[in-house]
Coordinates of C-alpha atoms and ligand atoms in Angstrom, one line a residue:
M588 CA -0.5 -18.4 148.6
Q589 CA -1.8 -19.9 151.8
L590 CA -4.6 -18.0 153.7
P591 CA -4.8 -16.4 156.1
L592 CA -1.7 -14.3 155.2
E593 CA -0.2 -11.2 156.6
T594 CA 0.5 -8.2 154.3
E595 CA 0.4 -4.4 154.4
A596 CA -2.0 -1.8 153.2
L597 CA -2.5 1.9 153.3
V598 CA -5.3 2.0 155.9
V599 CA -7.3 5.1 156.7
N600 CA -8.4 4.7 160.3
S601 CA -11.0 7.5 160.6
P602 CA -12.6 10.2 158.4
G603 CA -9.9 12.7 157.5
G604 CA -7.1 10.3 158.6
E605 CA -3.9 9.7 156.7
F606 CA -3.2 6.8 154.4
E607 CA -1.0 4.8 156.9
M608 CA 1.0 1.7 155.9
T609 CA -0.4 -0.9 158.3
P610 CA -0.1 -4.7 158.7
I611 CA -3.3 -6.4 157.8
I612 CA -4.4 -10.1 157.5
I613 CA -6.1 -11.5 154.4
Q614 CA -8.5 -13.9 156.0
D615 CA -10.2 -15.8 153.2
L616 CA -10.8 -16.0 149.5
R617 CA -14.3 -16.9 148.3
K618 CA -15.4 -18.8 145.2
D619 CA -16.1 -15.7 143.2
E620 CA -13.0 -13.8 144.2
V621 CA -9.4 -13.5 142.9
L622 CA -6.3 -12.9 145.1
V623 CA -4.1 -10.2 143.4
E624 CA -0.6 -9.1 144.4
M625 CA -0.7 -5.4 143.5
K626 CA 2.2 -4.0 141.5
Y627 CA 0.7 -0.5 140.8
S628 CA -2.3 1.6 141.5
G629 CA -3.5 4.9 140.0
V630 CA -4.6 7.5 142.5
C631 CA -8.0 9.0 141.8
H632 CA -10.1 11.8 143.4
T633 CA -12.6 9.2 144.7
D634 CA -9.8 7.8 146.9
F635 CA -9.8 11.2 148.6
Y636 CA -13.6 11.0 149.1
L637 CA -13.1 7.8 150.9
Q638 CA -10.3 9.4 153.0
E639 CA -12.5 12.4 153.9
G640 CA -15.5 10.1 154.7
S641 CA -17.7 11.8 152.1
L642 CA -19.1 8.7 150.4
G643 CA -22.6 9.1 151.6
G644 CA -22.5 6.9 154.6
L645 CA -21.9 3.7 152.7
L646 CA -18.4 3.2 154.0
E647 CA -17.1 2.8 157.5
F648 CA -13.6 2.9 158.9
P649 CA -11.0 1.6 159.1
A650 CA -10.9 1.3 155.3
I651 CA -8.5 0.8 152.4
A652 CA -8.8 3.0 149.3
G653 CA -7.5 2.4 145.7
H654 CA -9.5 1.4 142.7
E655 CA -7.1 1.6 139.7
G656 CA -5.1 -1.5 140.6
A657 CA -2.8 -3.6 138.4
G658 CA -1.0 -6.7 139.5
I659 CA -0.5 -10.5 139.3
V660 CA -3.1 -13.2 140.0
R661 CA -2.0 -15.3 143.0
A662 CA -5.1 -17.4 143.7
I663 CA -8.4 -18.0 141.9
G664 CA -11.8 -18.9 143.5
A665 CA -13.3 -22.2 142.3
N666 CA -16.3 -20.6 140.7
V667 CA -14.7 -17.6 139.0
K668 CA -16.4 -17.5 135.6
D669 CA -13.4 -16.6 133.5
K670 CA -12.0 -20.0 133.1
S671 CA -9.0 -18.7 131.1
L672 CA -7.7 -16.9 134.1
R673 CA -4.4 -18.4 135.4
I674 CA -2.3 -17.9 138.5
G675 CA 0.6 -15.6 137.4
D676 CA -1.6 -13.7 134.9
P677 CA -1.0 -9.9 134.8
V678 CA -4.3 -8.1 135.3
L679 CA -5.8 -4.7 135.4
L680 CA -8.6 -4.0 137.9
S681 CA -11.8 -2.1 137.3
F682 CA -15.0 -1.6 139.3
A683 CA -17.3 -4.4 140.6
A684 CA -20.7 -5.4 139.2
C685 CA -23.3 -7.9 140.3
G686 CA -23.3 -9.8 137.1
A687 CA -27.0 -10.7 137.5
C688 CA -29.2 -7.6 137.1
G689 CA -30.7 -6.5 133.7
S690 CA -27.8 -4.2 132.9
C691 CA -25.1 -6.7 133.8
R692 CA -26.8 -9.4 131.7
E693 CA -26.6 -7.0 128.8
S694 CA -22.9 -6.4 129.3
Q695 CA -23.5 -2.9 130.8
F696 CA -21.5 -3.3 134.1
S697 CA -21.4 0.5 134.6
R698 CA -25.2 0.6 134.8
C699 CA -25.3 -2.2 137.4
I700 CA -28.2 -1.6 139.8
D701 CA -26.0 -2.4 142.7
F702 CA -23.1 -0.1 141.6
P703 CA -23.1 2.1 144.7
S704 CA -23.3 -0.6 147.4
L705 CA -20.8 -2.9 145.5
N706 CA -18.2 -0.2 144.9
L707 CA -18.5 2.3 147.7
S708 CA -19.1 0.2 150.8
G709 CA -15.8 -1.8 150.8
I710 CA -17.6 -4.9 151.9
R711 CA -18.9 -8.1 150.3
R712 CA -22.5 -7.6 149.0
A713 CA -23.5 -11.2 150.0
D714 CA -23.1 -10.9 153.8
G715 CA -21.4 -7.5 154.6
T716 CA -18.1 -9.1 155.6
S717 CA -14.7 -7.9 154.6
P718 CA -11.9 -10.3 153.4
A719 CA -9.3 -8.5 155.6
T720 CA -8.8 -7.5 159.2
L721 CA -6.2 -5.5 161.2
S722 CA -3.7 -7.5 163.3
D723 CA -6.1 -7.2 166.3
G724 CA -8.9 -8.9 164.4
R725 CA -11.0 -5.8 163.7
P726 CA -12.4 -5.9 160.1
V727 CA -11.0 -3.4 157.7
R728 CA -13.1 -2.4 154.6
S729 CA -11.0 -3.9 151.8
Q730 CA -13.2 -4.2 148.7
F731 CA -13.5 -0.6 147.7
F732 CA -14.6 -0.8 144.1
G733 CA -14.3 -4.5 144.6
Q734 CA -10.5 -4.3 144.9
S735 CA -9.0 -1.8 147.5
S736 CA -5.8 -1.6 145.5
F737 CA -3.9 0.5 148.1
S738 CA -2.8 -2.9 149.5
R739 CA 0.2 -5.1 148.6
I740 CA -2.2 -8.1 148.3
S741 CA -6.0 -7.8 148.0
V742 CA -9.0 -10.1 147.6
V743 CA -10.7 -8.8 144.5
H744 CA -14.3 -9.3 143.1
E745 CA -14.1 -11.5 140.0
Y746 CA -15.8 -8.9 137.7
C747 CA -13.1 -6.4 138.5
V748 CA -10.4 -8.5 136.9
I749 CA -9.3 -7.9 133.3
K750 CA -6.4 -9.8 131.8
C751 CA -3.6 -7.6 130.5
L752 CA -1.6 -8.9 127.6
Y753 CA 1.2 -6.4 128.1
P754 CA 2.9 -7.1 131.5
D755 CA 5.5 -4.5 130.9
D756 CA 2.8 -1.8 130.6
L757 CA 1.0 -2.6 133.9
A758 CA 2.1 0.7 135.4
I759 CA 0.8 3.0 132.6
Y760 CA -2.3 1.0 132.1
S761 CA -3.4 0.8 135.8
P762 CA -5.7 3.9 135.6
M763 CA -7.6 2.3 132.7
G764 CA -10.0 0.8 135.2
C765 CA -11.4 4.2 136.3
G766 CA -10.0 7.5 135.2
Y767 CA -9.1 6.7 131.6
Q768 CA -12.2 4.7 130.7
T769 CA -14.4 7.4 132.4
G770 CA -13.1 10.2 130.1
A771 CA -12.6 8.1 127.0
G772 CA -15.9 6.2 127.4
T773 CA -17.9 9.5 127.8
V774 CA -16.6 10.5 124.3
L775 CA -16.5 7.1 122.5
N776 CA -19.4 5.3 124.1
V777 CA -21.9 8.0 125.0
L778 CA -21.5 11.3 123.1
K779 CA -20.0 9.8 119.9
P780 CA -19.1 13.1 118.2
K781 CA -18.7 13.2 114.4
P782 CA -15.6 14.6 112.7
D783 CA -17.3 17.9 111.9
Q784 CA -18.4 18.5 115.5
T785 CA -16.9 20.3 118.5
V786 CA -16.2 19.3 122.1
A787 CA -15.4 21.3 125.2
V788 CA -13.8 19.6 128.2
F789 CA -14.0 21.4 131.5
G790 CA -11.2 20.3 133.9
A791 CA -7.9 18.9 132.6
G792 CA -7.3 16.1 135.1
S793 CA -6.9 12.5 134.1
V794 CA -10.6 12.1 133.1
G795 CA -10.5 15.3 131.1
F796 CA -7.2 14.3 129.4
A797 CA -8.7 10.9 128.5
A798 CA -11.7 12.7 127.0
I799 CA -9.5 15.0 125.0
M800 CA -7.3 12.2 123.7
A801 CA -10.3 10.1 122.8
A802 CA -11.9 13.0 120.9
A803 CA -8.6 13.4 119.1
T804 CA -8.7 9.8 117.9
I805 CA -11.9 10.6 115.8
P806 CA -10.6 13.4 115.2
V807 CA -13.3 16.0 115.8
K808 CA -13.2 19.5 114.3
Q809 CA -12.5 21.4 117.6
I810 CA -11.5 20.3 121.1
I811 CA -11.6 23.1 123.6
A812 CA -9.9 22.4 127.0
V813 CA -10.8 24.6 130.0
D814 CA -8.7 24.6 133.2
I815 CA -7.1 27.0 135.7
V816 CA -3.6 25.6 135.4
Y817 CA -1.5 26.9 132.5
Q818 CA 0.9 23.9 132.4
K819 CA -2.0 21.5 132.1
L820 CA -3.5 23.5 129.2
A821 CA -0.1 23.5 127.4
L822 CA 0.0 19.7 127.7
A823 CA -3.7 19.5 126.5
K824 CA -2.6 21.2 123.3
E825 CA 0.1 18.7 122.8
L826 CA -2.3 15.8 123.2
G827 CA -5.2 16.9 121.0
A828 CA -6.8 20.1 122.2
T829 CA -7.2 22.6 119.3
H830 CA -8.1 25.5 121.7
T831 CA -7.5 26.2 125.4
I832 CA -9.1 28.5 127.9
D833 CA -7.4 29.5 131.1
S834 CA -10.5 30.1 133.2
S835 CA -8.5 31.6 136.1
K836 CA -7.8 34.6 133.7
I837 CA -11.2 35.2 132.1
G838 CA -13.5 34.4 135.0
G839 CA -17.2 34.5 134.1
S840 CA -16.8 35.0 130.4
I841 CA -16.0 31.3 129.5
V842 CA -19.3 30.9 127.6
D843 CA -18.6 34.0 125.5
E844 CA -15.0 32.7 124.8
I845 CA -16.3 29.3 123.7
K846 CA -18.9 30.9 121.5
N847 CA -16.2 33.1 119.9
M848 CA -14.1 30.0 119.2
T849 CA -17.0 28.3 117.5
G850 CA -18.3 31.0 115.2
G851 CA -20.8 32.3 117.7
Q852 CA -22.6 29.0 117.9
G853 CA -21.3 27.1 121.0
V854 CA -20.1 23.5 121.1
D855 CA -21.9 20.3 120.1
F856 CA -20.8 18.5 123.2
A857 CA -19.5 19.6 126.6
I858 CA -18.1 17.5 129.3
D859 CA -17.7 18.5 133.0
T860 CA -15.1 16.5 134.9
T861 CA -14.9 18.9 137.9
G862 CA -18.3 18.5 139.6
V863 CA -18.2 22.2 140.5
P864 CA -21.8 23.5 140.3
S865 CA -20.9 26.8 138.7
V866 CA -18.9 25.0 136.0
V867 CA -21.9 22.7 135.3
E868 CA -23.9 25.9 134.7
K869 CA -21.3 27.1 132.2
M870 CA -21.2 23.7 130.5
L871 CA -25.0 23.9 129.9
E872 CA -24.8 27.5 128.6
C873 CA -22.0 26.9 126.1
L874 CA -23.9 24.3 124.0
I875 CA -25.0 24.8 120.5
Y876 CA -28.7 24.3 119.4
G877 CA -29.3 20.6 119.9
G878 CA -26.0 20.1 121.9
T879 CA -25.4 17.6 124.7
A880 CA -23.7 18.1 128.0
A881 CA -22.3 15.3 130.1
S882 CA -21.6 15.4 133.8
V883 CA -18.8 13.1 134.6
G884 CA -17.3 14.6 137.8
A885 CA -19.4 13.9 140.9
P886 CA -21.0 17.1 142.1
P887 CA -22.0 17.9 145.7
P888 CA -25.7 17.7 146.5
E889 CA -26.4 21.3 145.5
K890 CA -28.8 23.1 143.2
I891 CA -27.7 25.1 140.2
S892 CA -29.3 27.8 138.2
V893 CA -30.5 26.8 134.7
D894 CA -32.4 29.0 132.3
V895 CA -35.0 26.3 131.5
G896 CA -36.4 28.3 128.6
A897 CA -33.1 28.5 126.9
F898 CA -32.5 24.8 127.7
F899 CA -35.8 23.8 126.2
G900 CA -35.7 26.2 123.3
G901 CA -32.1 25.2 122.5
K902 CA -33.1 21.5 122.3
K903 CA -30.2 20.8 124.7
S904 CA -29.6 17.5 126.5
W905 CA -27.8 16.8 129.8
V906 CA -26.7 13.3 130.7
S907 CA -24.7 11.9 133.7
V908 CA -22.1 9.3 132.9
A909 CA -20.5 6.8 135.3
E910 CA -17.2 5.1 134.3
G911 CA -17.7 6.2 130.7
D912 CA -20.7 3.9 130.4
S913 CA -18.2 1.2 129.7
H914 CA -18.1 -2.5 129.9
P915 CA -14.5 -2.9 131.1
P916 CA -13.8 -6.4 129.7
E917 CA -14.5 -5.0 126.2
F918 CA -13.6 -1.3 126.5
I919 CA -10.3 -1.5 128.3
P920 CA -8.7 -3.8 125.6
K921 CA -10.0 -1.3 123.0
L922 CA -8.3 1.6 124.8
I923 CA -5.1 -0.5 125.1
E924 CA -5.3 -1.1 121.3
L925 CA -5.6 2.7 120.7
H926 CA -2.5 3.2 122.9
K927 CA -0.6 0.6 121.0
Q928 CA -1.5 2.5 117.8
G929 CA -0.1 5.7 119.4
K930 CA -3.5 7.3 119.6
F931 CA -4.1 7.3 123.3
P932 CA -0.7 8.3 124.8
V933 CA -1.4 7.8 128.5
E934 CA 2.2 7.6 129.4
K935 CA 2.4 11.4 128.7
I936 CA 0.1 12.2 131.6
S937 CA 1.2 9.8 134.3
K938 CA 4.2 9.5 136.7
V939 CA 5.1 6.5 138.9
Y940 CA 6.0 7.0 142.5
P941 CA 7.2 4.5 145.1
V942 CA 4.4 3.8 147.5
A943 CA 6.4 5.5 150.3
E944 CA 6.0 8.7 148.3
L945 CA 2.3 8.7 148.2
K946 CA 2.1 12.1 150.0
K947 CA 4.3 13.7 147.3
A948 CA 2.2 12.0 144.6
I949 CA -1.0 13.4 146.0
S950 CA 0.4 16.9 146.4
D951 CA 1.8 16.9 142.8
M952 CA -1.7 15.8 141.6
K953 CA -3.4 18.5 143.6
N954 CA -1.1 21.3 142.5
G955 CA -1.3 20.2 138.8
T956 CA 2.4 19.2 138.4
V957 CA 1.3 15.7 137.6
I958 CA -2.0 14.7 136.0
K959 CA -2.2 11.0 137.1
P960 CA 0.1 9.7 139.8
I961 CA 0.6 5.9 140.0
I962 CA 2.0 4.3 143.1
E963 CA 4.3 1.3 142.8
F964 CA 4.4 -1.4 145.5
Ligands
ZN2447 ZN1 -11.8 6.8 140.2
ZN2448 ZN1 -25.6 -5.7 138.0

């Protein structure tokens, strides 16, 4: 493909604006970048944070969202380190990392010291430029999570790119790069429950489902799914939850309910995917002596109420986990392997929509009809 080239992307022009299909021009490809023709992209809540303008001031508009891309390599920068990468390769896209800090050197991309600026600003870290412009020449932020996958063609940071050996499964695997590895990695990389232990998952979105399915691969003794949408809880039971709690029905007594389900003890591990402060409080309360809670969903900058005496006396732990603490080049192939063994049935929680139906995809996601919408270009 010759650059510059004209293509189209779902551009958000200002905070709170719509995702509007807009002509853009891809200006250049640098030595550490890969040009990808997008075939699919998952839709994740963080895309809505971009749209709302609530990413802590790192991102300016106009901007292109999308960070669960899957597509075909169309050009490769001269210094891209993966020398096995070829034009025409099917690839999945994950987040960007610097590749040079202490964490990156130890193959811990999710702990990269530059994670926020690399992933949430939509620009190149080296000089603050963007690879794409609008037709009138104004720059458009087009490296959100190193990829801005809501674009028919995008210039992608090299560390985002993971070769996919299964081109026919690009659609169902596209959310591996964020939502699925976040939930599954929290269980398999961080909490590592044993078969005789118990796990509660608050929020049955794609991250919560990935956590449930991952815990079921071990399998652990009990998996308790908590949500407010009945249909999602029914599906959670099909995919590994041993117990469900409809918190819209029981209100404040979730902790009692979880203790009842676990012989009065509480759970060994609890995961919050909602980021709702009152849910985080419940997550901490429902732990057994020595239990660990993981915050996975991004909460607002608010304070919560914690009984520190009970926390200390209960020998509890509380960790925050980004992207499942995963190193995508190693972890995503592992998840794909689990899927191929029938142990991580992601096709059961996703639905593919033509890109023209993005609005419908988003409303289906928000009302709980679909867990993970995937748009097709
Ligand atoms: Zn995401
Ligand atoms: Zn780094």
